[in-house]
mmCIF file of C-alpha atoms in Angstrom:
data_model
loop_
_atom_site.group_PDB
_atom_site.id
_atom_site.type_symbol
_atom_site.label_atom_id
_atom_site.label_comp_id
_atom_site.label_asym_id
_atom_site.label_seq_id
_atom_site.Cartn_x
_atom_site.Cartn_y
_atom_site.Cartn_z
ATOM 1 C CA UNK A 1 64.375 5.061 -38.791
ATOM 2 C CA UNK A 2 62.005 4.674 -41.729
ATOM 3 C CA UNK A 3 59.178 2.136 -41.533
ATOM 4 C CA UNK A 4 58.355 -0.081 -44.493
ATOM 5 C CA UNK A 5 54.657 -0.014 -45.354
ATOM 6 C CA UNK A 6 52.763 -3.007 -46.618
ATOM 7 C CA UNK A 7 50.896 -2.773 -49.913
ATOM 8 C CA UNK A 8 47.976 -4.981 -50.768
ATOM 9 C CA UNK A 9 47.446 -4.820 -54.511
ATOM 10 C CA UNK A 10 43.996 -3.579 -55.455
ATOM 11 C CA UNK A 11 43.346 -2.988 -51.751
ATOM 12 C CA UNK A 12 43.706 -0.253 -49.208
ATOM 13 C CA UNK A 13 46.973 1.718 -49.140
ATOM 14 C CA UNK A 14 47.797 3.669 -46.019
ATOM 15 C CA UNK A 15 49.195 7.205 -46.030
ATOM 16 C CA UNK A 16 52.741 7.694 -44.768
ATOM 17 C CA UNK A 17 53.235 3.941 -45.176
ATOM 18 C CA UNK A 18 53.164 2.883 -48.840
ATOM 19 C CA UNK A 19 55.702 1.306 -51.175
ATOM 20 C CA UNK A 20 57.272 3.186 -54.089
ATOM 21 C CA UNK A 21 57.142 1.504 -57.492
ATOM 22 C CA UNK A 22 58.315 3.675 -60.359
ATOM 23 C CA UNK A 23 57.346 1.101 -63.001
ATOM 24 C CA UNK A 24 53.673 2.060 -62.848
ATOM 25 C CA UNK A 25 52.639 4.304 -65.741
ATOM 26 C CA UNK A 26 50.492 7.373 -65.078
ATOM 27 C CA UNK A 27 47.574 8.004 -67.445
ATOM 28 C CA UNK A 28 47.896 11.005 -69.755
ATOM 29 C CA UNK A 29 44.329 11.060 -71.075
ATOM 30 C CA UNK A 30 42.778 14.263 -69.698
ATOM 31 C CA UNK A 31 41.407 15.766 -72.894
ATOM 32 C CA UNK A 32 43.446 18.993 -72.818
ATOM 33 C CA UNK A 33 43.882 20.241 -76.380
ATOM 34 C CA UNK A 34 45.269 23.737 -75.817
ATOM 35 C CA UNK A 35 49.020 24.193 -76.211
ATOM 36 C CA UNK A 36 49.244 27.632 -74.627
ATOM 37 C CA UNK A 37 52.419 28.258 -72.609
ATOM 38 C CA UNK A 38 51.571 28.255 -68.900
ATOM 39 C CA UNK A 39 54.829 29.744 -67.621
ATOM 40 C CA UNK A 40 55.455 33.490 -67.549
ATOM 41 C CA UNK A 41 59.233 33.925 -67.626
ATOM 42 C CA UNK A 42 59.039 37.301 -65.891
ATOM 43 C CA UNK A 43 56.823 36.258 -62.990
ATOM 44 C CA UNK A 44 58.512 36.573 -59.608
ATOM 45 C CA UNK A 45 56.068 34.521 -57.517
ATOM 46 C CA UNK A 46 54.145 31.280 -57.952
ATOM 47 C CA UNK A 47 51.023 33.298 -58.763
ATOM 48 C CA UNK A 48 52.754 35.488 -61.322
ATOM 49 C CA UNK A 49 54.813 32.791 -63.031
ATOM 50 C CA UNK A 50 52.274 30.021 -63.546
ATOM 51 C CA UNK A 51 49.120 30.805 -65.498
ATOM 52 C CA UNK A 52 45.972 28.756 -65.027
ATOM 53 C CA UNK A 53 45.159 26.452 -67.971
ATOM 54 C CA UNK A 54 42.317 27.528 -70.245
ATOM 55 C CA UNK A 55 38.956 27.248 -68.469
ATOM 56 C CA UNK A 56 40.464 27.221 -64.967
ATOM 57 C CA UNK A 57 40.664 29.929 -62.300
ATOM 58 C CA UNK A 58 42.594 30.159 -59.032
ATOM 59 C CA UNK A 59 40.658 28.812 -56.046
ATOM 60 C CA UNK A 60 39.681 31.469 -53.530
ATOM 61 C CA UNK A 61 41.896 31.766 -50.455
ATOM 62 C CA UNK A 62 41.895 34.022 -47.418
ATOM 63 C CA UNK A 63 44.610 36.627 -46.828
ATOM 64 C CA UNK A 64 47.433 35.998 -44.348
ATOM 65 C CA UNK A 65 46.995 32.225 -44.530
ATOM 66 C CA UNK A 66 49.485 29.475 -45.325
ATOM 67 C CA UNK A 67 47.718 29.131 -48.677
ATOM 68 C CA UNK A 68 48.425 32.747 -49.553
ATOM 69 C CA UNK A 69 52.020 32.421 -48.379
ATOM 70 C CA UNK A 70 52.569 29.460 -50.730
ATOM 71 C CA UNK A 71 50.813 31.096 -53.672
ATOM 72 C CA UNK A 72 53.000 34.178 -53.302
ATOM 73 C CA UNK A 73 56.300 32.334 -52.751
ATOM 74 C CA UNK A 74 59.195 34.253 -54.267
ATOM 75 C CA UNK A 75 60.936 32.423 -57.108
ATOM 76 C CA UNK A 76 64.427 32.766 -58.509
ATOM 77 C CA UNK A 77 64.688 34.114 -62.088
ATOM 78 C CA UNK A 78 63.362 31.804 -64.785
ATOM 79 C CA UNK A 79 66.019 29.329 -65.861
ATOM 80 C CA UNK A 80 67.695 29.156 -62.453
ATOM 81 C CA UNK A 81 69.068 25.743 -61.515
ATOM 82 C CA UNK A 82 68.652 23.975 -58.192
ATOM 83 C CA UNK A 83 71.761 23.924 -56.022
ATOM 84 C CA UNK A 84 72.715 21.375 -53.419
ATOM 85 C CA UNK A 85 73.780 22.391 -49.904
ATOM 86 C CA UNK A 86 77.437 22.254 -51.023
ATOM 87 C CA UNK A 87 76.896 24.640 -53.927
ATOM 88 C CA UNK A 88 76.909 22.009 -56.665
ATOM 89 C CA UNK A 89 74.177 22.138 -59.304
ATOM 90 C CA UNK A 90 71.351 19.629 -59.710
ATOM 91 C CA UNK A 91 70.721 18.940 -63.389
ATOM 92 C CA UNK A 92 67.125 19.628 -64.381
ATOM 93 C CA UNK A 93 66.279 16.676 -66.699
ATOM 94 C CA UNK A 94 62.625 17.816 -66.718
ATOM 95 C CA UNK A 95 62.390 17.493 -62.932
ATOM 96 C CA UNK A 96 61.553 21.087 -62.020
ATOM 97 C CA UNK A 97 60.335 24.287 -63.679
ATOM 98 C CA UNK A 98 61.321 26.919 -61.080
ATOM 99 C CA UNK A 99 63.359 27.341 -57.922
ATOM 100 C CA UNK A 100 62.017 28.868 -54.704
ATOM 101 C CA UNK A 101 64.043 31.895 -53.610
ATOM 102 C CA UNK A 102 65.000 30.883 -50.063
ATOM 103 C CA UNK A 103 68.551 30.592 -48.704
ATOM 104 C CA UNK A 104 69.745 27.037 -48.139
ATOM 105 C CA UNK A 105 71.637 25.878 -45.066
ATOM 106 C CA UNK A 106 75.172 24.665 -45.764
ATOM 107 C CA UNK A 107 74.354 21.547 -43.771
ATOM 108 C CA UNK A 108 73.023 18.442 -45.525
ATOM 109 C CA UNK A 109 69.627 18.655 -43.842
ATOM 110 C CA UNK A 110 66.839 20.036 -46.050
ATOM 111 C CA UNK A 111 65.381 16.899 -47.624
ATOM 112 C CA UNK A 112 61.766 16.363 -48.665
ATOM 113 C CA UNK A 113 59.780 16.483 -45.414
ATOM 114 C CA UNK A 114 62.237 19.103 -44.169
ATOM 115 C CA UNK A 115 61.286 21.410 -47.029
ATOM 116 C CA UNK A 116 57.642 21.190 -45.920
ATOM 117 C CA UNK A 117 58.694 21.945 -42.341
ATOM 118 C CA UNK A 118 60.745 24.857 -43.656
ATOM 119 C CA UNK A 119 57.904 26.461 -45.622
ATOM 120 C CA UNK A 120 55.317 26.058 -42.861
ATOM 121 C CA UNK A 121 57.757 27.410 -40.281
ATOM 122 C CA UNK A 122 58.664 30.360 -42.514
ATOM 123 C CA UNK A 123 54.988 31.240 -42.824
ATOM 124 C CA UNK A 124 54.337 30.996 -39.080
ATOM 125 C CA UNK A 125 57.511 32.981 -38.328
ATOM 126 C CA UNK A 126 56.401 35.741 -40.717
ATOM 127 C CA UNK A 127 53.098 35.930 -38.813
ATOM 128 C CA UNK A 128 54.837 35.979 -35.399
ATOM 129 C CA UNK A 129 52.979 32.769 -34.500
ATOM 130 C CA UNK A 130 55.982 31.399 -32.658
ATOM 131 C CA UNK A 131 53.938 29.114 -30.418
ATOM 132 C CA UNK A 132 52.595 27.274 -33.471
ATOM 133 C CA UNK A 133 56.061 26.359 -34.761
ATOM 134 C CA UNK A 134 56.475 22.841 -33.371
ATOM 135 C CA UNK A 135 57.165 19.371 -34.781
ATOM 136 C CA UNK A 136 57.658 15.911 -33.335
ATOM 137 C CA UNK A 137 60.820 13.862 -33.066
ATOM 138 C CA UNK A 138 60.512 10.175 -32.237
ATOM 139 C CA UNK A 139 60.323 10.932 -28.517
ATOM 140 C CA UNK A 140 59.114 14.504 -27.959
ATOM 141 C CA UNK A 141 57.683 17.718 -29.340
ATOM 142 C CA UNK A 142 60.225 20.255 -30.577
ATOM 143 C CA UNK A 143 58.773 23.740 -30.193
ATOM 144 C CA UNK A 144 60.381 26.982 -31.310
ATOM 145 C CA UNK A 145 59.163 28.764 -28.161
ATOM 146 C CA UNK A 146 61.116 26.417 -25.920
ATOM 147 C CA UNK A 147 64.153 26.368 -28.195
ATOM 148 C CA UNK A 148 64.320 30.161 -28.563
ATOM 149 C CA UNK A 149 63.937 30.852 -24.828
ATOM 150 C CA UNK A 150 62.835 34.407 -25.568
ATOM 151 C CA UNK A 151 65.158 35.002 -28.536
ATOM 152 C CA UNK A 152 62.885 35.166 -31.573
ATOM 153 C CA UNK A 153 65.522 36.572 -33.923
ATOM 154 C CA UNK A 154 66.163 35.290 -37.426
ATOM 155 C CA UNK A 155 69.422 33.706 -36.320
ATOM 156 C CA UNK A 156 67.647 31.826 -33.550
ATOM 157 C CA UNK A 157 64.967 30.697 -36.007
ATOM 158 C CA UNK A 158 67.571 29.408 -38.471
ATOM 159 C CA UNK A 159 69.284 27.468 -35.686
ATOM 160 C CA UNK A 160 65.918 25.992 -34.717
ATOM 161 C CA UNK A 161 65.265 24.864 -38.306
ATOM 162 C CA UNK A 162 68.599 23.031 -38.425
ATOM 163 C CA UNK A 163 67.826 21.460 -35.040
ATOM 164 C CA UNK A 164 64.406 20.256 -36.187
ATOM 165 C CA UNK A 165 65.673 18.913 -39.506
ATOM 166 C CA UNK A 166 68.321 16.910 -37.653
ATOM 167 C CA UNK A 167 65.777 15.365 -35.282
ATOM 168 C CA UNK A 168 62.533 14.883 -37.233
ATOM 169 C CA UNK A 169 62.184 11.684 -39.261
ATOM 170 C CA UNK A 170 59.510 10.919 -41.833
ATOM 171 C CA UNK A 171 57.551 8.731 -39.339
ATOM 172 C CA UNK A 172 57.646 11.412 -36.645
ATOM 173 C CA UNK A 173 56.730 14.063 -39.240
ATOM 174 C CA UNK A 174 53.588 12.070 -39.938
ATOM 175 C CA UNK A 175 52.521 12.373 -36.293
ATOM 176 C CA UNK A 176 51.553 15.974 -37.010
ATOM 177 C CA UNK A 177 49.411 15.038 -40.019
ATOM 178 C CA UNK A 178 46.018 13.519 -40.722
ATOM 179 C CA UNK A 179 44.773 11.756 -43.860
ATOM 180 C CA UNK A 180 42.638 13.734 -46.303
ATOM 181 C CA UNK A 181 40.471 12.417 -49.188
ATOM 182 C CA UNK A 182 41.817 13.486 -52.565
ATOM 183 C CA UNK A 183 38.474 15.165 -53.327
ATOM 184 C CA UNK A 184 39.097 17.580 -50.425
ATOM 185 C CA UNK A 185 42.615 18.585 -51.483
ATOM 186 C CA UNK A 186 43.692 22.101 -50.490
ATOM 187 C CA UNK A 187 46.746 24.305 -50.841
ATOM 188 C CA UNK A 188 49.133 23.370 -48.029
ATOM 189 C CA UNK A 189 48.322 19.652 -48.136
ATOM 190 C CA UNK A 190 51.147 17.116 -48.421
ATOM 191 C CA UNK A 191 51.582 13.886 -50.373
ATOM 192 C CA UNK A 192 53.905 11.846 -48.176
ATOM 193 C CA UNK A 193 55.227 8.277 -48.077
ATOM 194 C CA UNK A 194 57.344 6.589 -45.449
ATOM 195 C CA UNK A 195 59.481 3.890 -47.012
ATOM 196 C CA UNK A 196 62.768 2.135 -46.306
ATOM 197 C CA UNK A 197 65.408 3.447 -46.476
ATOM 198 C CA UNK A 198 63.849 6.861 -47.180
ATOM 199 C CA UNK A 199 60.448 8.414 -47.711
ATOM 200 C CA UNK A 200 59.452 11.403 -49.760
ATOM 201 C CA UNK A 201 56.985 14.300 -49.578
ATOM 202 C CA UNK A 202 55.694 16.958 -51.945
ATOM 203 C CA UNK A 203 53.663 20.023 -50.969
ATOM 204 C CA UNK A 204 50.624 21.510 -52.762
ATOM 205 C CA UNK A 205 51.498 25.187 -53.308
ATOM 206 C CA UNK A 206 48.649 26.384 -55.537
ATOM 207 C CA UNK A 207 45.393 25.209 -57.057
ATOM 208 C CA UNK A 208 42.945 26.089 -59.836
ATOM 209 C CA UNK A 209 39.417 24.891 -60.576
ATOM 210 C CA UNK A 210 37.032 24.938 -63.537
ATOM 211 C CA UNK A 211 33.245 25.363 -63.605
ATOM 212 C CA UNK A 212 32.791 21.574 -63.364
ATOM 213 C CA UNK A 213 34.653 21.552 -60.048
ATOM 214 C CA UNK A 214 37.704 19.802 -61.543
ATOM 215 C CA UNK A 215 40.939 20.851 -59.835
ATOM 216 C CA UNK A 216 44.586 21.127 -60.825
ATOM 217 C CA UNK A 217 47.473 21.768 -58.444
ATOM 218 C CA UNK A 218 51.146 22.714 -58.324
ATOM 219 C CA UNK A 219 53.725 20.789 -56.275
ATOM 220 C CA UNK A 220 56.962 21.786 -54.547
ATOM 221 C CA UNK A 221 59.686 19.498 -53.240
ATOM 222 C CA UNK A 222 63.233 19.162 -52.021
ATOM 223 C CA UNK A 223 65.179 15.899 -52.205
ATOM 224 C CA UNK A 224 68.450 14.197 -51.241
ATOM 225 C CA UNK A 225 71.104 15.405 -50.864
ATOM 226 C CA UNK A 226 69.791 18.649 -49.348
ATOM 227 C CA UNK A 227 68.827 21.095 -52.068
ATOM 228 C CA UNK A 228 66.797 24.173 -52.975
ATOM 229 C CA UNK A 229 63.029 23.844 -52.896
ATOM 230 C CA UNK A 230 61.713 23.514 -56.435
ATOM 231 C CA UNK A 231 58.392 23.649 -58.290
ATOM 232 C CA UNK A 232 57.988 20.213 -59.855
ATOM 233 C CA UNK A 233 57.364 19.625 -63.578
ATOM 234 C CA UNK A 234 54.694 17.206 -64.795
ATOM 235 C CA UNK A 235 56.371 15.259 -67.626
ATOM 236 C CA UNK A 236 53.444 12.816 -67.708
ATOM 237 C CA UNK A 237 51.033 15.572 -68.797
ATOM 238 C CA UNK A 238 53.162 18.084 -70.713
ATOM 239 C CA UNK A 239 50.059 19.813 -72.046
ATOM 240 C CA UNK A 240 49.295 21.185 -68.542
ATOM 241 C CA UNK A 241 52.740 20.999 -66.888
ATOM 242 C CA UNK A 242 53.598 22.012 -64.223
ATOM 243 C CA UNK A 243 49.962 21.537 -63.112
ATOM 244 C CA UNK A 244 48.764 18.134 -61.897
ATOM 245 C CA UNK A 245 45.238 16.797 -62.151
ATOM 246 C CA UNK A 246 43.139 15.519 -59.248
ATOM 247 C CA UNK A 247 42.189 11.907 -59.837
ATOM 248 C CA UNK A 248 42.065 8.652 -57.914
ATOM 249 C CA UNK A 249 45.015 6.297 -58.154
ATOM 250 C CA UNK A 250 48.671 6.992 -58.829
ATOM 251 C CA UNK A 251 50.368 10.368 -58.752
ATOM 252 C CA UNK A 252 53.657 10.187 -60.635
ATOM 253 C CA UNK A 253 56.123 13.016 -60.089
ATOM 254 C CA UNK A 254 59.537 13.151 -61.805
ATOM 255 C CA UNK A 255 61.341 11.557 -58.845
ATOM 256 C CA UNK A 256 58.646 9.638 -56.976
ATOM 257 C CA UNK A 257 55.456 7.690 -57.326
ATOM 258 C CA UNK A 258 52.682 8.465 -54.832
ATOM 259 C CA UNK A 259 49.152 7.221 -54.378
ATOM 260 C CA UNK A 260 46.349 9.742 -53.958
ATOM 261 C CA UNK A 261 45.650 8.026 -50.625
ATOM 262 C CA UNK A 262 48.989 9.492 -49.460
ATOM 263 C CA UNK A 263 47.426 12.962 -49.182
ATOM 264 C CA UNK A 264 47.690 14.438 -45.668
ATOM 265 C CA UNK A 265 47.171 17.745 -43.814
ATOM 266 C CA UNK A 266 48.675 19.321 -40.717
ATOM 267 C CA UNK A 267 46.274 18.693 -37.832
ATOM 268 C CA UNK A 268 46.667 22.133 -36.240
ATOM 269 C CA UNK A 269 46.445 24.078 -39.483
ATOM 270 C CA UNK A 270 42.810 25.038 -39.892
ATOM 271 C CA UNK A 271 42.251 27.424 -42.766
#
């Protein structure tokens, strides 16, 4: 179901439709000289666990927004390992620095775009915004209101999530998104590619900024087979890991190579 995007070297690259090439090397020259640990082992949320690098402060966000939900995501104890849907452990190998504390379905469903769907749906469910929980399959819109038929219980919501993850593909996921310039990046934005046989997506879960207006961000992902959502390490810039810098060009994560032109935002999510 995945569509192969065409790349024109040194030309325009289209979001949700670019080609992965892990041979490209990501630049490490950012001028960071501090070697201060940025991870607080005792922090229980994204905000508490990951300190801003020297000279940076958290960007301002409004309360009760998706941005706040992501910044205050509960994390499993430091050192926890990612588990697959079948209970087996995913070796770290410098892929992730923390694990999001959310239960995982025993079905092999929660891949990369599904983890984004999961987090956005969890936020909307917590706000009782049931009418906003809706995503597209290839042929129709899949809304929680219609699925629940008046039953807005947690069990019904979990069944809906499984239903959506079974029916939403990466191309149909992209129907709910719009492209965003990298300079306008916000918490809740998604880097997403749609490749054959599979695409991948990572979600911006927090952001900091210095007095020059330079921004850094944290990324969360799931992967295949279905697995816990994890906060991604930045092995290409260990001096600021797990933070990533905002710059034009490639964005190399431990398991995927994106372009900054792959940045997208949910159309209906205005914060």
